[in-house]
Short mmCIF file of C-alpha atoms in Angstrom, two decimals:
data_model
loop_
_atom_site.label_atom_id
_atom_site.label_comp_id
_atom_site.label_asym_id
_atom_site.label_seq_id
_atom_site.Cartn_x
_atom_site.Cartn_y
_atom_site.Cartn_z
CA MET N 30 132.07 157.68 164.46
CA ALA N 31 131.65 155.36 161.53
CA GLN N 32 133.38 156.36 158.27
CA ASN N 33 131.67 156.64 154.98
CA VAL N 34 132.49 153.51 153.14
CA THR N 35 130.43 153.84 149.96
CA PRO N 36 132.17 154.27 146.57
CA PRO N 37 132.69 157.71 145.08
CA ARG N 38 129.58 159.24 143.60
CA GLY N 39 128.90 157.85 140.13
CA MET N 40 131.02 154.72 140.66
CA ARG N 41 129.87 151.29 141.84
CA ASP N 42 130.79 148.09 143.59
CA PHE N 43 129.56 144.89 141.95
CA LEU N 44 128.42 141.88 144.02
CA PRO N 45 129.36 138.41 142.72
CA ALA N 46 126.08 137.73 140.94
CA GLU N 47 126.16 141.07 139.16
CA LYS N 48 129.82 140.70 138.30
CA ALA N 49 129.13 137.26 136.83
CA ARG N 50 126.38 138.70 134.61
CA ARG N 51 128.64 141.47 133.41
CA GLU N 52 131.46 139.09 132.62
CA HIS N 53 129.14 136.76 130.80
CA ALA N 54 127.83 139.65 128.61
CA LEU N 55 131.41 140.82 127.95
CA GLY N 56 132.40 137.34 126.99
CA VAL N 57 129.56 137.12 124.48
CA ILE N 58 130.44 140.52 122.99
CA ARG N 59 134.13 139.68 122.69
CA GLY N 60 133.36 136.35 121.08
CA VAL N 61 131.05 137.74 118.39
CA TYR N 62 133.38 140.71 117.64
CA ALA N 63 136.32 138.22 117.27
CA ALA N 64 134.28 135.88 115.07
CA HIS N 65 133.73 138.88 112.69
CA GLY N 66 137.46 139.43 112.26
CA PHE N 67 138.14 142.16 114.87
CA ASP N 68 141.32 142.10 117.08
CA GLU N 69 141.38 143.30 120.64
CA ILE N 70 143.80 145.99 121.78
CA GLU N 71 144.48 147.83 124.96
CA THR N 72 145.42 151.45 125.60
CA PRO N 73 146.37 153.32 128.77
CA VAL N 74 143.65 154.72 131.00
CA MET N 75 145.39 158.15 130.77
CA GLU N 76 146.27 160.30 127.82
CA ASP N 77 148.07 163.72 127.51
CA SER N 78 145.70 166.50 128.51
CA SER N 79 146.45 168.33 125.25
CA ARG N 80 145.24 165.30 123.34
CA LEU N 81 142.08 164.92 125.31
CA HIS N 82 141.32 168.62 124.83
CA ALA N 83 142.17 168.89 121.18
CA GLY N 84 138.61 169.66 120.13
CA LEU N 85 137.84 166.07 119.09
CA GLY N 86 135.62 165.00 121.94
CA GLY N 87 132.86 167.62 121.83
CA ASP N 88 131.18 168.30 125.11
CA ASN N 89 132.89 165.26 126.67
CA GLU N 90 136.10 167.18 126.83
CA LYS N 91 134.50 169.38 129.55
CA LEU N 92 133.89 166.21 131.52
CA ALA N 93 137.42 164.89 131.47
CA PHE N 94 139.06 164.08 134.82
CA ALA N 95 142.41 165.87 135.03
CA VAL N 96 145.47 164.35 136.67
CA MET N 97 147.58 166.98 138.44
CA LYS N 98 151.27 167.33 137.50
CA ARG N 99 153.64 165.64 139.83
CA GLY N 100 155.92 167.72 142.08
CA LEU N 101 153.93 170.94 142.15
CA THR N 102 154.69 172.99 145.27
CA GLY N 103 152.35 175.42 146.97
CA ASP N 104 153.78 178.36 145.01
CA ASP N 105 153.60 176.42 141.79
CA LEU N 106 149.96 175.61 142.43
CA ALA N 107 149.16 179.21 143.17
CA ALA N 108 150.93 180.43 139.98
CA ALA N 109 149.27 177.78 137.81
CA ALA N 110 145.83 178.49 139.14
CA ALA N 111 146.31 182.20 138.67
CA SER N 112 147.38 181.69 135.01
CA GLY N 113 143.95 180.27 134.10
CA ASP N 114 145.70 177.62 131.96
CA ALA N 115 144.38 174.17 132.83
CA LEU N 116 147.47 172.51 131.30
CA ALA N 117 149.58 174.35 133.79
CA LEU N 118 148.07 172.26 136.51
CA ALA N 119 147.45 168.95 134.75
CA ASP N 120 149.36 167.30 132.00
CA LEU N 121 147.41 164.03 131.96
CA GLY N 122 143.76 163.08 132.12
CA LEU N 123 141.60 159.91 132.33
CA ARG N 124 140.18 158.92 129.00
CA TYR N 125 136.56 159.96 128.48
CA ASP N 126 136.01 157.61 125.51
CA LEU N 127 137.98 154.99 123.56
CA THR N 128 137.94 156.67 120.16
CA VAL N 129 140.55 159.41 120.86
CA PRO N 130 142.93 156.84 122.42
CA LEU N 131 142.41 154.58 119.44
CA ALA N 132 143.39 157.34 117.00
CA ARG N 133 146.60 157.98 119.04
CA PHE N 134 147.25 154.21 119.15
CA TYR N 135 146.92 153.82 115.38
CA ALA N 136 149.22 156.81 114.76
CA THR N 137 151.84 155.33 117.16
CA ASN N 138 151.58 151.73 115.81
CA ARG N 139 150.64 152.05 112.20
CA ALA N 140 153.75 150.32 110.94
CA ALA N 141 152.89 147.16 112.80
CA LEU N 142 149.21 147.15 111.77
CA PRO N 143 147.53 145.79 108.57
CA PRO N 144 146.34 148.27 105.88
CA VAL N 145 142.76 147.85 107.06
CA PHE N 146 142.74 147.43 110.87
CA ARG N 147 139.69 146.08 112.67
CA SER N 148 139.99 146.73 116.41
CA ILE N 149 138.08 145.81 119.56
CA GLN N 150 138.37 147.87 122.68
CA ILE N 151 136.43 146.92 125.80
CA ALA N 152 137.43 149.01 128.78
CA PRO N 153 136.36 151.53 131.41
CA VAL N 154 136.21 155.25 130.72
CA TRP N 155 135.64 158.18 133.10
CA ARG N 156 133.56 161.33 132.83
CA ALA N 157 132.71 163.92 135.43
CA GLU N 158 128.99 163.46 134.90
CA ARG N 159 126.31 164.52 137.31
CA PRO N 160 125.39 161.07 138.55
CA GLN N 161 121.83 159.95 137.86
CA LYS N 162 120.04 156.78 136.65
CA GLY N 163 121.90 155.35 133.70
CA ARG N 164 124.70 157.88 133.97
CA TYR N 165 127.93 157.07 135.85
CA ARG N 166 131.36 158.56 136.25
CA GLN N 167 133.04 155.26 135.55
CA PHE N 168 131.58 152.94 132.97
CA VAL N 169 132.53 150.32 130.37
CA GLN N 170 132.55 150.95 126.59
CA CYS N 171 132.50 148.19 124.03
CA ASP N 172 133.94 149.53 120.72
CA ILE N 173 134.70 148.08 117.36
CA ASP N 174 136.39 150.20 114.64
CA VAL N 175 137.54 149.83 111.04
CA ILE N 176 140.53 152.01 110.14
CA GLY N 177 141.88 152.31 106.65
CA ASP N 178 138.74 151.54 104.63
CA ALA N 179 136.95 154.45 102.99
CA THR N 180 134.27 152.27 101.39
CA PRO N 181 130.78 151.42 102.72
CA LEU N 182 132.13 147.94 103.47
CA ALA N 183 133.49 149.38 106.72
CA GLU N 184 129.99 150.43 107.78
CA LEU N 185 128.54 147.10 106.75
CA GLU N 186 131.14 145.13 108.76
CA LEU N 187 130.43 147.26 111.81
CA LEU N 188 126.60 146.95 111.44
CA THR N 189 126.71 143.20 110.73
CA ALA N 190 128.93 142.55 113.81
CA THR N 191 126.70 144.72 116.01
CA VAL N 192 123.46 143.10 114.90
CA ALA N 193 125.03 139.65 115.46
CA THR N 194 126.16 140.71 118.96
CA LEU N 195 122.62 141.97 119.89
CA ASP N 196 121.19 138.68 118.70
CA ALA N 197 123.71 136.71 120.70
CA LEU N 198 122.86 138.71 123.78
CA GLY N 199 119.21 137.97 123.24
CA LEU N 200 118.20 141.59 122.83
CA ALA N 201 115.22 141.30 120.41
CA GLY N 202 113.33 144.26 118.89
CA CYS N 203 116.32 146.56 118.36
CA THR N 204 116.40 148.94 115.47
CA ILE N 205 119.45 150.70 114.00
CA ARG N 206 118.73 154.27 112.99
CA ILE N 207 121.10 155.70 110.36
CA ASN N 208 121.83 159.17 109.00
CA ASP N 209 124.70 161.08 107.51
CA ARG N 210 126.33 164.36 108.65
CA ARG N 211 126.22 165.57 105.04
CA ILE N 212 122.40 165.27 105.13
CA LEU N 213 122.39 167.25 108.42
CA ALA N 214 124.55 169.93 106.88
CA GLY N 215 121.97 170.25 104.05
CA ILE N 216 119.16 170.65 106.59
CA LEU N 217 121.05 173.36 108.52
CA ALA N 218 121.83 175.18 105.27
CA SER N 219 118.17 175.18 104.32
CA TRP N 220 117.45 176.89 107.67
CA GLY N 221 120.12 179.49 107.06
CA VAL N 222 122.43 178.35 109.92
CA PRO N 223 125.84 180.02 109.60
CA ASP N 224 128.82 177.76 109.21
CA ASP N 225 130.36 178.87 112.50
CA LEU N 226 127.21 177.90 114.42
CA ARG N 227 126.54 174.51 112.79
CA GLU N 228 128.22 172.36 115.42
CA ARG N 229 126.25 174.30 118.10
CA ALA N 230 123.06 173.79 116.18
CA LEU N 231 123.65 170.06 115.97
CA ILE N 232 124.17 169.84 119.71
CA THR N 233 120.76 171.47 120.12
CA ILE N 234 119.05 169.15 117.61
CA ASP N 235 120.65 166.21 119.45
CA LYS N 236 118.37 167.17 122.41
CA LEU N 237 115.20 166.52 120.27
CA ASP N 238 114.17 163.46 122.29
CA LYS N 239 114.51 165.45 125.58
CA ILE N 240 113.12 168.96 124.80
CA GLY N 241 110.90 168.29 121.74
CA THR N 242 110.63 170.12 118.48
CA GLY N 243 109.43 173.36 120.24
CA GLY N 244 112.33 173.32 122.62
CA VAL N 245 114.89 172.83 119.82
CA ALA N 246 113.38 175.53 117.74
CA ALA N 247 113.45 178.02 120.71
CA GLU N 248 117.04 177.16 121.57
CA LEU N 249 118.18 177.56 117.93
CA VAL N 250 116.64 181.05 117.87
CA GLU N 251 118.04 181.94 121.23
CA THR N 252 121.58 181.02 120.19
CA GLY N 253 121.24 182.89 116.90
CA ALA N 254 121.62 179.85 114.80
CA VAL N 255 118.34 180.44 112.96
CA ALA N 256 116.13 183.48 112.39
CA ALA N 257 112.98 183.78 114.40
CA ASP N 258 110.79 183.49 111.26
CA VAL N 259 112.18 180.03 110.33
CA ASP N 260 109.63 177.43 111.41
CA VAL N 261 112.06 174.83 112.66
CA ALA N 262 109.50 172.97 114.78
CA THR N 263 107.29 172.28 111.77
CA ALA N 264 110.31 171.31 109.77
CA LEU N 265 111.44 168.80 112.35
CA GLU N 266 108.02 167.29 112.64
CA GLY N 267 107.90 166.89 108.85
CA LEU N 268 111.35 165.24 108.89
CA ALA N 269 110.26 162.76 111.47
CA THR N 270 107.02 161.73 109.74
CA ALA N 271 107.91 161.79 106.04
CA ASP N 272 108.05 158.62 103.99
CA TRP N 273 111.77 158.25 103.29
CA HIS N 274 111.71 155.61 100.62
CA LEU N 275 112.75 158.28 98.21
CA ALA N 276 114.59 155.91 95.88
CA ASP N 277 111.20 154.19 95.29
CA GLY N 278 109.73 157.49 94.12
CA VAL N 279 107.17 157.68 96.94
CA VAL N 280 107.83 161.40 97.47
CA PRO N 281 110.10 163.84 95.60
CA PRO N 282 113.35 164.48 97.40
CA PRO N 283 113.73 167.87 99.14
CA ALA N 284 116.20 170.31 97.64
CA TRP N 285 118.48 170.12 100.67
CA LEU N 286 118.85 166.36 100.55
CA ASP N 287 122.46 165.20 99.74
CA GLY N 288 121.61 162.58 97.15
CA ALA N 289 124.93 160.73 97.23
CA ALA N 290 124.80 160.38 101.00
CA TYR N 291 121.25 159.23 100.93
CA ALA N 292 122.01 156.67 98.19
CA GLU N 293 124.76 155.28 100.39
CA LEU N 294 122.35 154.89 103.28
CA LEU N 295 119.85 153.07 101.11
CA ALA N 296 122.67 150.75 99.94
CA LEU N 297 123.57 149.87 103.50
CA ARG N 298 119.93 149.08 104.27
CA ASP N 299 119.53 147.03 101.12
CA ALA N 300 122.69 145.07 101.80
CA MET N 301 121.25 143.89 105.15
CA PRO N 302 117.63 142.96 104.27
CA ASP N 303 117.14 140.89 107.45
CA ALA N 304 118.20 143.79 109.81
CA ALA N 305 115.84 146.45 111.13
CA ILE N 306 117.59 149.58 109.69
CA GLU N 307 115.73 152.87 109.48
CA PHE N 308 116.72 156.24 108.07
CA ASP N 309 116.23 159.09 110.56
CA PRO N 310 117.19 162.53 109.23
CA THR N 311 117.06 164.00 112.78
CA LEU N 312 119.72 161.63 114.14
CA VAL N 313 122.80 163.63 115.13
CA ARG N 314 125.11 161.80 117.43
CA GLY N 315 126.70 164.44 119.60
CA MET N 316 130.39 163.86 118.98
CA GLY N 317 131.91 166.55 116.86
CA TYR N 318 134.34 164.32 115.12
CA TYR N 319 131.82 162.52 112.85
CA THR N 320 132.15 163.27 109.18
CA GLY N 321 129.66 161.03 107.39
CA THR N 322 127.54 158.00 108.25
CA ILE N 323 126.17 157.86 111.81
CA PHE N 324 124.08 155.26 113.42
CA GLU N 325 122.37 154.49 116.72
CA ILE N 326 120.69 151.49 118.34
CA ALA N 327 117.05 152.11 119.41
CA HIS N 328 114.65 149.81 121.35
CA PRO N 329 110.89 150.50 121.63
CA GLU N 330 110.89 149.90 125.40
CA PHE N 331 113.52 152.51 126.16
CA GLY N 332 113.72 156.22 125.64
CA TYR N 333 117.47 156.23 125.20
CA SER N 334 119.87 154.69 122.67
CA LEU N 335 121.66 151.40 123.40
CA GLY N 336 124.73 152.29 121.40
CA GLY N 337 125.89 154.14 118.34
CA GLY N 338 128.76 155.40 116.23
CA GLY N 339 129.72 156.63 112.82
CA ARG N 340 132.52 157.64 110.37
CA TYR N 341 135.24 159.92 111.63
CA ASP N 342 137.65 160.26 108.71
CA HIS N 343 139.58 163.35 109.93
CA MET N 344 140.51 162.39 113.56
CA ILE N 345 143.55 160.19 112.93
CA GLY N 346 144.98 162.79 110.51
CA ARG N 347 145.23 165.17 113.54
CA PHE N 348 147.79 162.80 115.06
CA LEU N 349 149.40 161.34 111.96
CA GLY N 350 149.69 164.26 109.65
CA GLN N 351 147.80 162.50 106.83
CA GLU N 352 144.15 161.52 106.46
CA VAL N 353 143.13 157.97 107.32
CA PRO N 354 139.49 156.87 106.95
CA ALA N 355 137.87 155.46 110.11
CA CYS N 356 134.54 154.28 111.27
CA GLY N 357 133.35 152.84 114.64
CA PHE N 358 130.45 151.45 116.58
CA SER N 359 130.02 151.27 120.32
CA ILE N 360 127.48 149.19 122.27
CA GLY N 361 126.21 150.95 125.41
CA PHE N 362 127.26 148.18 127.86
CA GLU N 363 125.99 149.77 131.06
CA ARG N 364 122.55 150.24 129.47
CA ILE N 365 122.13 146.73 128.23
CA VAL N 366 123.77 144.57 130.89
CA ASP N 367 120.85 145.04 133.25
CA LEU N 368 118.42 143.82 130.60
CA LEU N 369 120.18 140.49 130.23
CA GLU N 370 119.74 137.17 131.88
CA ILE N 371 122.28 134.43 131.73
CA ARG N 372 120.63 131.42 130.21
CA ARG N 373 121.10 128.15 132.06
CA ASP N 374 122.75 126.66 129.08
CA ASP N 375 125.43 129.37 129.07
CA ARG N 376 126.55 128.66 132.70
CA PRO N 377 128.62 125.89 134.18
CA ARG N 378 126.97 123.56 136.69
CA ALA N 379 127.09 125.42 140.05
CA VAL N 380 127.04 123.22 143.13
CA VAL N 381 127.55 123.70 146.94
CA LEU N 382 129.07 121.01 149.14
CA VAL N 383 127.72 121.39 152.64
CA HIS N 384 130.11 119.54 155.00
CA ASP N 385 130.30 118.51 158.63
CA ALA N 386 133.08 119.81 160.74
CA ASP N 387 134.66 116.37 161.10
CA VAL N 388 135.19 115.75 157.38
CA PRO N 389 138.97 115.65 156.75
CA ALA N 390 140.09 118.58 154.61
CA ASP N 391 141.97 116.28 152.13
CA ARG N 392 138.75 114.33 151.44
CA LEU N 393 136.81 117.54 150.97
CA LEU N 394 139.32 118.84 148.43
CA ALA N 395 139.45 115.48 146.66
CA VAL N 396 135.64 115.43 146.18
CA LYS N 397 135.64 119.06 145.16
CA GLY N 398 138.44 118.45 142.69
CA GLU N 399 136.49 115.73 141.01
CA LEU N 400 133.56 118.03 140.40
CA VAL N 401 135.81 120.90 139.27
CA ALA N 402 137.51 118.60 136.80
CA SER N 403 134.08 117.70 135.32
CA GLY N 404 133.51 121.41 134.56
CA ALA N 405 131.37 122.33 137.59
CA ARG N 406 131.74 125.45 139.74
CA VAL N 407 132.04 124.29 143.38
CA ARG N 408 131.80 126.08 146.74
CA LEU N 409 132.50 124.49 150.14
CA GLU N 410 130.18 125.62 152.99
CA ARG N 411 130.40 124.27 156.58
CA ARG N 412 127.02 123.05 158.00
CA VAL N 413 125.44 125.57 160.27
CA LYS N 414 122.36 125.38 162.53
CA ASN N 415 120.27 127.56 160.28
CA LEU N 416 120.76 125.61 157.06
CA ARG N 417 117.88 127.24 155.30
CA ALA N 418 119.52 130.73 155.63
CA LEU N 419 122.75 129.28 154.23
CA LEU N 420 120.98 127.69 151.22
CA ASP N 421 119.05 130.92 150.53
CA ARG N 422 122.32 132.84 150.45
CA VAL N 423 124.04 130.51 148.01
CA THR N 424 120.95 130.42 145.81
CA ALA N 425 121.20 134.21 145.57
CA ASP N 426 124.79 133.80 144.58
CA GLY N 427 123.85 131.70 141.60
CA PHE N 428 124.29 128.18 142.86
CA GLU N 429 121.66 125.67 141.81
CA GLU N 430 122.47 122.33 143.48
CA PHE N 431 123.80 121.21 146.89
CA ALA N 432 124.92 117.96 148.44
CA THR N 433 126.00 117.03 151.95
CA VAL N 434 129.45 115.65 152.57
CA THR N 435 129.96 113.51 155.67
CA ALA N 436 132.84 111.63 157.15
CA ALA N 437 131.51 108.58 155.32
CA THR N 438 131.64 110.22 151.86
CA THR N 439 134.27 108.59 149.70
CA ASP N 440 133.96 110.29 146.24
CA ALA N 441 131.75 112.68 144.21
CA ALA N 442 129.79 109.77 142.72
CA SER N 443 128.42 108.86 146.16
CA LEU N 444 126.89 112.33 146.73
CA GLU N 445 123.13 112.96 146.45
CA PHE N 446 122.48 116.35 144.87
CA ARG N 447 119.32 118.36 145.45
CA THR N 448 118.05 121.44 143.57
CA LEU N 449 118.34 124.67 145.42
CA GLY N 450 115.21 126.85 145.59
CA ALA N 451 112.90 123.96 144.95
#
């Protein structure tokens, strides 16, 4: 009986052409981030369970994969399970994002880092998601963060680097939506949401694009966050359609609007006049650690965000014992990589050398070596009876030219290259 040889649910294998596209995209992202002054770091794939479940990761904490303690016997397992304490069974867990590990990294290595630290983290993370289109249990995150700068310059550096990265990837038509948690707090206060239910209410509002204004209103009433006579649906519709150029005097500002926070958002937009930046007072971002500015990448062809982030000034203080300002932005790599095509100019010349069986190996390697030295990517393929099938296969693998090597071939200059797929 054949064994199941597929990857675990929510995890994937990548064939060579797909892996090449992913690595090309990652190279572009790394290059732009580095050009904007960010430095790449690396953190372990596992963190202490107590750190991953410290109330910093919102609902993602529920999706963390636990790593069982070493050396537990049957009796130990039974006792730990009976206790109901998850930490009795597992003391480590796979990271579910890169922000919590970054906060721990900074607290550990602060003495060796500059006063304002600009980091790059590009690495896989794991969440026990229910696998579906666009949602995986293992996926790559591409994060940049600025730690130690409490001024809007941190947000501007992140936004500038992100816009430049999207441009370099060829993703046209993207818009960056911005908001501030202080503005959301004002909206919730105007609806009478109690302080102890505000995080729960924000999680509900974050579902706006999935369940609509009516669904959000009904859930807020059901959870007791708002009274039944508060017309949340109408309020949300008004928030989404209002003209928000308040600084221009188009409409009077509502009483709940945090003027200082809104002025900062306007300043961000005005500092980047060539970028498509829009204020959206319904933008939430689900992570509970955000404290101020939040942002998200939107594209008119997709009903989901292509990345996002925000300011999280209180997280590092949980590890360090003193507050350190921090702000970050993450590109949704898995969501954008399938939208990208590698331009011909971005790839090395890719050629296949089809050779007869009687060509000496040293001559084959010498000809191949000449082409590799010139910057080409070269594959050797022995001639087969069904040459068309072979050429179709290497074309699918991304090769674009082929030449035949015979016993009479002396060097690469004597080869006649033909275009594949022509």
